[in-house]
Short mmCIF file of N, CA and C in Angstrom, two decimals:
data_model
loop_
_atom_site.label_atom_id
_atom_site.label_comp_id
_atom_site.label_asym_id
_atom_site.label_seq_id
_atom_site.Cartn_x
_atom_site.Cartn_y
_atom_site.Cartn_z
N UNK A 13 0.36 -0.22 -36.51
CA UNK A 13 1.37 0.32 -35.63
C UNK A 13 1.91 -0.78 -34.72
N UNK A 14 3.09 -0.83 -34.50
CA UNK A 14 3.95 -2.21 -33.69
C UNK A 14 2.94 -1.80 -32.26
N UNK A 15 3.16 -2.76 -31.67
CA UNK A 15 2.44 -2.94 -30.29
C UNK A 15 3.56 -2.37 -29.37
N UNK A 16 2.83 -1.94 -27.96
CA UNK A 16 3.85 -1.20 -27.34
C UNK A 16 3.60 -1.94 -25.75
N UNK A 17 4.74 -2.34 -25.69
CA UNK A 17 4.96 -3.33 -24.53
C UNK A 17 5.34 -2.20 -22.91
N UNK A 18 4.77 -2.28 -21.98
CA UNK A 18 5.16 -1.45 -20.50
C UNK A 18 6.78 -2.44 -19.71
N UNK A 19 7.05 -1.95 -19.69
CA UNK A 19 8.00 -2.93 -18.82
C UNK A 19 8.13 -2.11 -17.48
N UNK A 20 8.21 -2.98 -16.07
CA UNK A 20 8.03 -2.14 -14.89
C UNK A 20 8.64 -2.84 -13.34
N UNK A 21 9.16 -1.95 -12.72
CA UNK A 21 9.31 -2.33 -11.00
C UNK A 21 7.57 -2.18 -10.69
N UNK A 22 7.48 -3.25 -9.72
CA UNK A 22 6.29 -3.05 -8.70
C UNK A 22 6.01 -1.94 -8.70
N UNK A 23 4.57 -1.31 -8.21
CA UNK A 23 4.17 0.16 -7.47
C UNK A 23 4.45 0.95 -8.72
N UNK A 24 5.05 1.01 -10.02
CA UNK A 24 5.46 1.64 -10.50
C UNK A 24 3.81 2.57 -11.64
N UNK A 25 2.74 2.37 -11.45
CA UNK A 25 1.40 2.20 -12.29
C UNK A 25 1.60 1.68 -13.32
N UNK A 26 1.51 0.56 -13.94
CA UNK A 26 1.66 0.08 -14.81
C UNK A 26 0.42 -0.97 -15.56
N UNK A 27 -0.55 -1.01 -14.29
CA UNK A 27 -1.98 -1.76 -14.75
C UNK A 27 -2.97 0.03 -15.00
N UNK A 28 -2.97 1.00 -13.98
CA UNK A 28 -3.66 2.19 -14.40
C UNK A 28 -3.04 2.93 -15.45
N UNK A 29 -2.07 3.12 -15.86
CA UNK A 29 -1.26 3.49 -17.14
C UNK A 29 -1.89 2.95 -18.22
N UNK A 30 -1.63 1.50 -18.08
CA UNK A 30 -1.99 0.11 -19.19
C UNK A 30 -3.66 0.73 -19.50
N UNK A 31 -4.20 1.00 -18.60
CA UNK A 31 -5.81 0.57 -18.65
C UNK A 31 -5.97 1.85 -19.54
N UNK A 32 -4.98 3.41 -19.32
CA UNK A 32 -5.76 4.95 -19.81
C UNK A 32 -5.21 4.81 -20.96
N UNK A 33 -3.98 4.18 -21.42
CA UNK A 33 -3.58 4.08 -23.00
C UNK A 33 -4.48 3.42 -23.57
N UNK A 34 -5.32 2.67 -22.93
CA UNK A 34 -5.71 1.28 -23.93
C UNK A 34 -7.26 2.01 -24.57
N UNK A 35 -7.51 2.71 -23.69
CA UNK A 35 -8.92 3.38 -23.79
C UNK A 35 -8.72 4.69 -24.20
N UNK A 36 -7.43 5.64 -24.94
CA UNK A 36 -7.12 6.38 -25.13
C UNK A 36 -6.93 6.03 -26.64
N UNK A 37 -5.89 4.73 -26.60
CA UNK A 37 -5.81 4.55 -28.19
C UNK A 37 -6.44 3.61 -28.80
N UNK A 38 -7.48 3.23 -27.92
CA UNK A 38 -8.40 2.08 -28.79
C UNK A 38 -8.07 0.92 -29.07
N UNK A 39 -6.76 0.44 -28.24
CA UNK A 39 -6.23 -0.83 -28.50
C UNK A 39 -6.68 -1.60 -26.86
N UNK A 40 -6.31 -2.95 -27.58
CA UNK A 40 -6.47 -3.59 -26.21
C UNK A 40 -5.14 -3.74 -25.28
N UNK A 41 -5.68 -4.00 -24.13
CA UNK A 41 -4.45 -4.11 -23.09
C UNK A 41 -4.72 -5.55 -22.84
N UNK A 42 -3.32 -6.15 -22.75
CA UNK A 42 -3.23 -7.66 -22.64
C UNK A 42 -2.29 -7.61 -21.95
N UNK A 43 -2.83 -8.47 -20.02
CA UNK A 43 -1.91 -8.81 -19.26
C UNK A 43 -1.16 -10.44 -19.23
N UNK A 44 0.16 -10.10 -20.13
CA UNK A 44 0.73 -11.64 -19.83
C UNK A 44 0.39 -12.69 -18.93
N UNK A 45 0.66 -11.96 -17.98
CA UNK A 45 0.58 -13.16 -16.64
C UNK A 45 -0.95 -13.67 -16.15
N UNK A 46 -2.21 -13.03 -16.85
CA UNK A 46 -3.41 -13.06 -16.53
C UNK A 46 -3.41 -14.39 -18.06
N UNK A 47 -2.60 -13.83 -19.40
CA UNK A 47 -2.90 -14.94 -20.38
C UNK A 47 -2.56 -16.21 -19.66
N UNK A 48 -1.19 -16.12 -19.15
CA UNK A 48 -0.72 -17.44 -18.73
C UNK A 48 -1.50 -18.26 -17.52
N UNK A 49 -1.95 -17.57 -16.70
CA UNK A 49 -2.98 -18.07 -15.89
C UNK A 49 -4.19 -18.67 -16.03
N UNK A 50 -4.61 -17.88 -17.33
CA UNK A 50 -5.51 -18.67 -18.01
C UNK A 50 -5.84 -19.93 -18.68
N UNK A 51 -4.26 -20.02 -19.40
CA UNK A 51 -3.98 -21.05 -19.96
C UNK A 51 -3.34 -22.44 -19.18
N UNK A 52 -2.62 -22.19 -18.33
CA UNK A 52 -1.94 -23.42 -17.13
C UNK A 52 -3.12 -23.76 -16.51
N UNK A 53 -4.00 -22.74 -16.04
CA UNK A 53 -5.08 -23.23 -15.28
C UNK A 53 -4.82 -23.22 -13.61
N UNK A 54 -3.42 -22.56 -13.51
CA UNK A 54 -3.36 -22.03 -11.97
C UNK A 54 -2.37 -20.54 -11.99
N UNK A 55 -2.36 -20.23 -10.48
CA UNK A 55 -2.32 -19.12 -10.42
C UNK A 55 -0.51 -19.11 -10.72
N UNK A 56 0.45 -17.98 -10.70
CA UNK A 56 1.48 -17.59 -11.09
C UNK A 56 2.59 -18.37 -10.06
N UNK A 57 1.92 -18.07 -8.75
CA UNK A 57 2.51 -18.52 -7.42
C UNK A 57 2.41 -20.22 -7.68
N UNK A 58 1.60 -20.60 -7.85
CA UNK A 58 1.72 -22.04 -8.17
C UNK A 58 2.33 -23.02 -9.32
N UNK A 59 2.34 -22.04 -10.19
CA UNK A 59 3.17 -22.41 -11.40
C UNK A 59 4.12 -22.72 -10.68
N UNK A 60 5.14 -21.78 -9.91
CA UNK A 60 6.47 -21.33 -9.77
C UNK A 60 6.99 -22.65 -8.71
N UNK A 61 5.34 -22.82 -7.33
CA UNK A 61 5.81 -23.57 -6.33
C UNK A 61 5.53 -25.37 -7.18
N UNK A 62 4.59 -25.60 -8.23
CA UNK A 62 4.60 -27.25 -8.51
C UNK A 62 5.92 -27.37 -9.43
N UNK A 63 6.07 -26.22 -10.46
CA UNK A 63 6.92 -26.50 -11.96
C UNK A 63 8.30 -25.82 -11.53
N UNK A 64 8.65 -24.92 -10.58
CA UNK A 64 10.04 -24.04 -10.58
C UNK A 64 10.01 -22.87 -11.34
N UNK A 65 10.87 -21.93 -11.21
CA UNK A 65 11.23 -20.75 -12.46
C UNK A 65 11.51 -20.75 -13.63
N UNK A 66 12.49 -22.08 -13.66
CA UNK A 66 12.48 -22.25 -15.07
C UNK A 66 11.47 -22.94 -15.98
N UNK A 67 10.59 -23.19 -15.63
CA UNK A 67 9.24 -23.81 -16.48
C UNK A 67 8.32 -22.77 -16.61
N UNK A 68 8.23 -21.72 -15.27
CA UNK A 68 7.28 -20.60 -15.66
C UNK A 68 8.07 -19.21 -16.75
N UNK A 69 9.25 -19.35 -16.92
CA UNK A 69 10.15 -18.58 -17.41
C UNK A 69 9.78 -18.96 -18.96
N UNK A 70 10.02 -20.06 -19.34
CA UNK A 70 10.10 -20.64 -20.32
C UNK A 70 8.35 -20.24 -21.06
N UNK A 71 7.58 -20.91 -20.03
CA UNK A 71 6.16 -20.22 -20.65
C UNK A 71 5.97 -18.85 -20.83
N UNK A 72 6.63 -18.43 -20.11
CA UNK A 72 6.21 -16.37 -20.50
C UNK A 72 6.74 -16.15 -21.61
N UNK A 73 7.89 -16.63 -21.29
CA UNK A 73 8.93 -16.25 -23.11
C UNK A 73 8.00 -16.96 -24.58
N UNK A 74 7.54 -17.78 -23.99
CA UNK A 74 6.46 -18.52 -25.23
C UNK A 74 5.32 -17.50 -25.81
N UNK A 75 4.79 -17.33 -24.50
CA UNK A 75 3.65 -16.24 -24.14
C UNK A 75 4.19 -14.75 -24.95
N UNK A 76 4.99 -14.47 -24.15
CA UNK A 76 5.49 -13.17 -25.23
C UNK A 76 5.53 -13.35 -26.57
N UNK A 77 6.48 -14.14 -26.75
CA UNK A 77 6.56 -14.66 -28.33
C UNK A 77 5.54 -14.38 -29.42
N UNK A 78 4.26 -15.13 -28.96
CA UNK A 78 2.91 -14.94 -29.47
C UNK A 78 2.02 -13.69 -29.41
N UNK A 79 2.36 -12.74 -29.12
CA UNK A 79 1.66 -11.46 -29.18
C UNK A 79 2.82 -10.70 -29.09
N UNK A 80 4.11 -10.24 -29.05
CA UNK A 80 4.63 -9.16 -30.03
C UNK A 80 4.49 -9.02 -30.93
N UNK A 81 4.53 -9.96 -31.99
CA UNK A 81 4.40 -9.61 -33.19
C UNK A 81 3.07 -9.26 -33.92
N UNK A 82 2.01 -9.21 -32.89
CA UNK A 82 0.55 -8.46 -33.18
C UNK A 82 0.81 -7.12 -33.13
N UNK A 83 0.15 -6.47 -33.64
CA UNK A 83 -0.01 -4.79 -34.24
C UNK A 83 -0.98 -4.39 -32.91
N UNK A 84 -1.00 -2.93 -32.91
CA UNK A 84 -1.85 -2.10 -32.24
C UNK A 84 -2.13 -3.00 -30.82
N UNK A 85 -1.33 -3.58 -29.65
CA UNK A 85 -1.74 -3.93 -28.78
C UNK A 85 -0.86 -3.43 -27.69
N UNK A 86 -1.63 -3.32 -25.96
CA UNK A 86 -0.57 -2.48 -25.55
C UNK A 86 -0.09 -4.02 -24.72
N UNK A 87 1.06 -4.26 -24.64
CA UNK A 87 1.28 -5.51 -23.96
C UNK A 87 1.85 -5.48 -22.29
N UNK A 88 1.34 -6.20 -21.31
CA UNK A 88 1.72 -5.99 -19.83
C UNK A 88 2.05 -7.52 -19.61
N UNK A 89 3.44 -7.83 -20.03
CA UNK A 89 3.88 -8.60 -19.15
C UNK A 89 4.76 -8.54 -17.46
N UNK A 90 4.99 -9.67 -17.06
CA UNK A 90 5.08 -9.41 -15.45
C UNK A 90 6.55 -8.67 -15.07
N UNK A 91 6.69 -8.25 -14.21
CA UNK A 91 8.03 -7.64 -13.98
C UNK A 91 9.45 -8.40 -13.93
N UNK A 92 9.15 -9.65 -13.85
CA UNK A 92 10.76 -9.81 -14.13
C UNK A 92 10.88 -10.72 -15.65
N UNK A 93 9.63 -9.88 -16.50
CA UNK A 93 10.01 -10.54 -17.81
C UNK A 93 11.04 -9.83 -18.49
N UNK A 94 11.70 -9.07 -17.92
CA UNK A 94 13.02 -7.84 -18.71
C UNK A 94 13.96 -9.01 -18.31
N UNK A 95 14.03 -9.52 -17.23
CA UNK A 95 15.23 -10.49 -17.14
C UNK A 95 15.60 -11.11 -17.96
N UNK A 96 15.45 -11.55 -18.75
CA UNK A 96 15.50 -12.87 -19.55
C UNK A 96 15.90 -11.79 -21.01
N UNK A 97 17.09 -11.95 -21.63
CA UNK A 97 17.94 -11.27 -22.42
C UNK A 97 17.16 -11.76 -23.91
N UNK A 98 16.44 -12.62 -23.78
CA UNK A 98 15.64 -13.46 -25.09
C UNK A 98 14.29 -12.65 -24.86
N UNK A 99 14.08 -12.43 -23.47
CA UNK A 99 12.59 -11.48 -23.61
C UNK A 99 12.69 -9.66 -24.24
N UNK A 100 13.72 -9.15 -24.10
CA UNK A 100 13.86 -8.49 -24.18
C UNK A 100 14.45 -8.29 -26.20
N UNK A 101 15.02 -8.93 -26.07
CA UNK A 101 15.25 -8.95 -27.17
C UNK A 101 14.06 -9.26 -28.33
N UNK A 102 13.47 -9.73 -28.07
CA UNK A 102 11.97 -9.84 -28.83
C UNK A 102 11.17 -8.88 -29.00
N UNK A 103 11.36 -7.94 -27.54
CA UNK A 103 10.32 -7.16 -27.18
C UNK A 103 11.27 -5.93 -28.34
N UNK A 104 12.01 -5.33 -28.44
CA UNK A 104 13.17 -4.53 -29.42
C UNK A 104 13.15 -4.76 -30.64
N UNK A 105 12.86 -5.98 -31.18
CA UNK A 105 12.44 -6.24 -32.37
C UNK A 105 10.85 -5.95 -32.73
N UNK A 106 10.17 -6.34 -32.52
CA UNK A 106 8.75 -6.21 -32.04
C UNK A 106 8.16 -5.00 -31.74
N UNK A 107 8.19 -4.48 -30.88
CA UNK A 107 7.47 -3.58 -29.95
C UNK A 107 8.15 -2.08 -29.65
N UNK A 108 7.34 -1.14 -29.57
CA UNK A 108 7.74 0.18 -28.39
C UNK A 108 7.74 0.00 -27.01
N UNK A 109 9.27 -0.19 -26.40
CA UNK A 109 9.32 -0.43 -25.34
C UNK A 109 9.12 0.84 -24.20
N UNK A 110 8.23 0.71 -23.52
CA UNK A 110 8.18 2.08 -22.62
C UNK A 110 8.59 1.41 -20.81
N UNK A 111 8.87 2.09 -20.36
CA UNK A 111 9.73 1.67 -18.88
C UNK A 111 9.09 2.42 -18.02
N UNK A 112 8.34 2.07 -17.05
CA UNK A 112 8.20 3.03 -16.08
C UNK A 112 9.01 2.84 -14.79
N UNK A 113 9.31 3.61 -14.15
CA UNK A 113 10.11 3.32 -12.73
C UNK A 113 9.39 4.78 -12.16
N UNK A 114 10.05 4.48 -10.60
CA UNK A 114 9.64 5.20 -9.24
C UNK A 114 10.79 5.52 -8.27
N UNK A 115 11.02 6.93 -7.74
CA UNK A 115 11.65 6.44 -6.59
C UNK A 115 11.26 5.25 -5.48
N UNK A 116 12.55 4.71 -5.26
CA UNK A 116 12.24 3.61 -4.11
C UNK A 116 11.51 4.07 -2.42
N UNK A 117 11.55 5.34 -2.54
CA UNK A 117 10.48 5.43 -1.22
C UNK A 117 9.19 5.61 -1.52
N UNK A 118 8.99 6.27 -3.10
CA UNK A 118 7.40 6.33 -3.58
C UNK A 118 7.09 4.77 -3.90
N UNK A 119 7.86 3.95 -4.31
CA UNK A 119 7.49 2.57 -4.78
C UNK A 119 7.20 1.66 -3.50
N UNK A 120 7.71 2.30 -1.94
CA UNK A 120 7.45 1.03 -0.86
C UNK A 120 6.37 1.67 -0.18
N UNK A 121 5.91 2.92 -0.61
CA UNK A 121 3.86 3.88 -0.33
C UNK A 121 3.31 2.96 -0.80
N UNK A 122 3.35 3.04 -2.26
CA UNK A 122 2.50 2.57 -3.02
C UNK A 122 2.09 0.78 -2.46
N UNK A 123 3.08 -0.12 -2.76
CA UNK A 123 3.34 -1.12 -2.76
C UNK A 123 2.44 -1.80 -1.46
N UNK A 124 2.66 -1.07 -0.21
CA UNK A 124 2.49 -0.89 1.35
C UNK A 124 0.87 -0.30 1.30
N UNK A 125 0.53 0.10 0.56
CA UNK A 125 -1.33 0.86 0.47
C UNK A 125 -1.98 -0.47 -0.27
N UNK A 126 -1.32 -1.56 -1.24
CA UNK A 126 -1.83 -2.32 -1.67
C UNK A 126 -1.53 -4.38 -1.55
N UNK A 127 -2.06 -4.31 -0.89
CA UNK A 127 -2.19 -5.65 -0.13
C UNK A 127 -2.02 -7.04 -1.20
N UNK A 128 -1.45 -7.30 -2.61
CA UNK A 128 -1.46 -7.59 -3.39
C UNK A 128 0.15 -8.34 -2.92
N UNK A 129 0.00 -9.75 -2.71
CA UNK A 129 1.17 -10.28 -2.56
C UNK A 129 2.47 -9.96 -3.42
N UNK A 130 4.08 -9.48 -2.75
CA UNK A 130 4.71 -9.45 -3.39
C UNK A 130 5.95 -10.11 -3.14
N UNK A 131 6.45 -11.25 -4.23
CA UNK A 131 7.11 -11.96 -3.50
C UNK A 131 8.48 -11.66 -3.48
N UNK A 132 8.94 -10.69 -4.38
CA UNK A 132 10.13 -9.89 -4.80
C UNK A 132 10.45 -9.29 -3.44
N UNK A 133 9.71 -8.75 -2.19
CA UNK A 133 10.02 -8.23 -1.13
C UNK A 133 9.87 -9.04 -0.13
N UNK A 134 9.46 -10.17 -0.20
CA UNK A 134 9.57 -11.14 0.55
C UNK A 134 10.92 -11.64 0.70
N UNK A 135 11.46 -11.94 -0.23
CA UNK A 135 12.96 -11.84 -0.94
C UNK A 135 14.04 -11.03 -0.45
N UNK A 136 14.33 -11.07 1.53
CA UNK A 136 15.23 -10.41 1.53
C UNK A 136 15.74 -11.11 2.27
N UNK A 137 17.40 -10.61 2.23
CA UNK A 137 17.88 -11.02 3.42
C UNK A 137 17.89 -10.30 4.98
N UNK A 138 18.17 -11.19 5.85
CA UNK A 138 17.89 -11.26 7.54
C UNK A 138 18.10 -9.92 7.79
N UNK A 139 17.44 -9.35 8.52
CA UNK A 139 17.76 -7.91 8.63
C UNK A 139 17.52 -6.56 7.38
N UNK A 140 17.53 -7.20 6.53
CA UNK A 140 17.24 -6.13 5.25
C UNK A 140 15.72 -5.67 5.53
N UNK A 141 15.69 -3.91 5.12
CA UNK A 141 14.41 -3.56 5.15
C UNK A 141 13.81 -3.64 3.78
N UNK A 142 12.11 -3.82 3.29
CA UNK A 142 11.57 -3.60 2.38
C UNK A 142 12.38 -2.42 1.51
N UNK A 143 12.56 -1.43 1.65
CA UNK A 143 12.97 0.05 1.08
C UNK A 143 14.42 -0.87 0.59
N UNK A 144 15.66 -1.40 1.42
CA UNK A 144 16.70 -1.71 0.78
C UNK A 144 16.33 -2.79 0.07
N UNK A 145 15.24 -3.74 -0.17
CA UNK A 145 15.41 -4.62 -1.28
C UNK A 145 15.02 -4.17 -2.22
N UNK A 146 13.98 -3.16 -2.45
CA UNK A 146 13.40 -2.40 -3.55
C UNK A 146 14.71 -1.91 -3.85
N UNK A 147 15.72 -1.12 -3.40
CA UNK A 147 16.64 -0.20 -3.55
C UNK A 147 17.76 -1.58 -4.39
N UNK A 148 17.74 -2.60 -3.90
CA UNK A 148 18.70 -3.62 -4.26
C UNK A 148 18.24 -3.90 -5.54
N UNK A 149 17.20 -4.53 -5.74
CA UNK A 149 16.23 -5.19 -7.08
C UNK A 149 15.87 -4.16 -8.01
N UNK A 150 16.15 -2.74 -7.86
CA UNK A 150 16.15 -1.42 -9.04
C UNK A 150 17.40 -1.79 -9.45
N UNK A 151 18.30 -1.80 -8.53
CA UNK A 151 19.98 -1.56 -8.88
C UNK A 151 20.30 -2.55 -9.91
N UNK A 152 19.89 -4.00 -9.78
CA UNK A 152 19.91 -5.03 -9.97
C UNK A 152 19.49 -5.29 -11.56
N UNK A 153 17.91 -4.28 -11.78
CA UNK A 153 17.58 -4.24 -13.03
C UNK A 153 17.95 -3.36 -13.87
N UNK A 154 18.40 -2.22 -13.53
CA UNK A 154 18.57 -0.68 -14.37
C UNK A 154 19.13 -0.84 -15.39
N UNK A 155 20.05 -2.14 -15.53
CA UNK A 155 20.98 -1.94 -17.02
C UNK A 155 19.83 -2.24 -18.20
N UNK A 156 18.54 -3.48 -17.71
CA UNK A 156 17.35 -4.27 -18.39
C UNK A 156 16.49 -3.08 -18.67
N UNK A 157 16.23 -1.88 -17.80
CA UNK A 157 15.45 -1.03 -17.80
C UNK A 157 15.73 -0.04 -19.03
N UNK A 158 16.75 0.36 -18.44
CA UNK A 158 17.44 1.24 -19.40
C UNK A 158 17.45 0.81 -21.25
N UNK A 159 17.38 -0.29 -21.26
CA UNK A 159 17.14 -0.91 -22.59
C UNK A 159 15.89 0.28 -23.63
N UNK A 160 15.14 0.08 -22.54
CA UNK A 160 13.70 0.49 -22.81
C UNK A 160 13.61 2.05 -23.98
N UNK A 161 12.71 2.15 -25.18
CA UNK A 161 12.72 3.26 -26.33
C UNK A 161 12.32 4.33 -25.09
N UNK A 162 11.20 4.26 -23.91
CA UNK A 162 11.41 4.95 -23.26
C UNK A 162 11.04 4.83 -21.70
N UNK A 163 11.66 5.90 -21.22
CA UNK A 163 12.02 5.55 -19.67
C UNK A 163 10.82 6.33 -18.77
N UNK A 164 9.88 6.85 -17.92
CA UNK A 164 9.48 7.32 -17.46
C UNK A 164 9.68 7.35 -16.01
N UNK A 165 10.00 8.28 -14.94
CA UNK A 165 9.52 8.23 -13.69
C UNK A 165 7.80 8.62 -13.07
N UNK A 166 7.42 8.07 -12.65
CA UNK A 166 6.31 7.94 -12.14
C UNK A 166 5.87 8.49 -10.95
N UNK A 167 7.18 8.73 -10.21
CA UNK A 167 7.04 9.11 -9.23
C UNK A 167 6.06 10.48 -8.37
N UNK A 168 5.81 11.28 -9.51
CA UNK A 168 5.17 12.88 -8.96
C UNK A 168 4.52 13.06 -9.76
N UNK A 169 3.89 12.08 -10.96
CA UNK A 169 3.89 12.29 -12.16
C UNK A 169 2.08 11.39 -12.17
N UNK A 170 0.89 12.32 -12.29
CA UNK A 170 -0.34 11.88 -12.19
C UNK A 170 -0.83 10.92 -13.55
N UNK A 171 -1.83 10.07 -13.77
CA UNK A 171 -1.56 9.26 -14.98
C UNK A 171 -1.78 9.72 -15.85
N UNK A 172 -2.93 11.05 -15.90
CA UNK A 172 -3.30 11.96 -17.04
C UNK A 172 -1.90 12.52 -17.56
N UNK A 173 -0.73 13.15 -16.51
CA UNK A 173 0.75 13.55 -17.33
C UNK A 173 0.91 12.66 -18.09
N UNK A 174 0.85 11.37 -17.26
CA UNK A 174 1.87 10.25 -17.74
C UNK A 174 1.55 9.56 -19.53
N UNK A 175 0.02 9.73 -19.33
CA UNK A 175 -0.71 9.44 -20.44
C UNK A 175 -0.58 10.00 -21.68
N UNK A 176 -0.52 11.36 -21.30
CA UNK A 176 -0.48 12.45 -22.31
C UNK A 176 1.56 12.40 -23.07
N UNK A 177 2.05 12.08 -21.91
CA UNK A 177 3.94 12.00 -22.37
C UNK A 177 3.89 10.87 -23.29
N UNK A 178 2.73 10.03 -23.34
CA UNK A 178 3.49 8.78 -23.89
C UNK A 178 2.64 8.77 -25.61
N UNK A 179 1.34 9.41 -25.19
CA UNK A 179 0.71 9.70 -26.45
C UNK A 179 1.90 10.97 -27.51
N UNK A 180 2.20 11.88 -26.81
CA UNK A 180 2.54 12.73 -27.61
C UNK A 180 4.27 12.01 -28.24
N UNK A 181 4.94 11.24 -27.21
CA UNK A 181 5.88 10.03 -27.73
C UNK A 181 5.84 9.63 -28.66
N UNK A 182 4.91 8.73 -28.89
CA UNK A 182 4.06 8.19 -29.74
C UNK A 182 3.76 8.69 -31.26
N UNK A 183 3.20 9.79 -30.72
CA UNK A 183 3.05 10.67 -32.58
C UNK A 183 4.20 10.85 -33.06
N UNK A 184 5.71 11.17 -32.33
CA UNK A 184 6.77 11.47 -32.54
C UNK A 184 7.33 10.57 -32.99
N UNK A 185 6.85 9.45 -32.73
CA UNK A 185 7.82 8.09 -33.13
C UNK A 185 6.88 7.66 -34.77
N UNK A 186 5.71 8.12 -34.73
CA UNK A 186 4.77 7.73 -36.07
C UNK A 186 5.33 9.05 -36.86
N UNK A 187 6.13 9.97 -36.49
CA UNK A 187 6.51 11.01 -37.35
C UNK A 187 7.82 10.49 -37.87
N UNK A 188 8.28 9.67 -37.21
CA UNK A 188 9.68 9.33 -37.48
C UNK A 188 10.49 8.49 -38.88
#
């Protein structure tokens, strides 16, 4: 069965999602940005501050490259790997793309309960609140999102629903 890639905004569950599919369908869950960390030998933030974006860009797209085209895996690369029109496009050839998103006031709870640097909200301008850059950086991605075989909100939606929508997806698409 093609491997099925998460694509996601922050806050959106996408590592507890990742973790109940993986142990639901017996496949493994493989976090991109944990491979690439592994392999550079520093953390994501440091890639970005010694090499720039475009050197860590270039490695994810590599990184992807090498495990879409594996079978039965659920794949979690980082959130702004939809950017990149070559990532995405791989992932469409390759993979079941599933999307999760959130409303932007459930996504700045979540985000705000977990102390996990984010540098996407760091990322605003003077006066902008957290809630309008989330609200800016959805707007920003939705056309990349929308790409996605499927879309989920997350927002009200517990992981056992969420789990169960994507399994029964799933059979539908192996019926297909």
């Amino acid at each position: 069965m093609k491997s099925l890639v998460l694509i996601v905004f922050m806050g959106t569950g996408k590592t507890t999602l990742g973790k109940a599919l993986a142990e639901r369908l017996a496949r493994p869950l493989v976090d991109l940005d944990d491979v690439i960390v592994r392999e550079q030998g520093m953390e994501i933030g440091e890639l970005f501050a010694r090499y720039g974006e475009d050197y860590f860009r270039r490695i994810e797209h590599e990184t992807l490259c090498r495990y879409v085209a594996q079978p039965d895996l659920i794949l979690s690369p980082g959130g702004g790997a939809v950017l990149q029109e070559a990532n995405r496009a791989v992932m469409r050839v390759h993979c079941l793309v599933v999307c999760l998103t959130a409303q932007p006031d459930v996504i700045l709870c979540r985000v705000e309960q977990d102390k996990t640097v984010r540098p996407v909200l760091e990322q605003r301008e003077p006066g902008q609140s957290k809630l309008e850059r989330i609200e800016q950086v959805l707007a920003e991605r939705r056309t990349c999102y929308q790409e996605a075989d499927l879309v989920l909100d997350t927002s009200h939606a517990s992981i056992e629903e969420l789990t169960e929508q994507v399994l029964l997806w799933l059979k539908e698409q192996a019926g297909a």
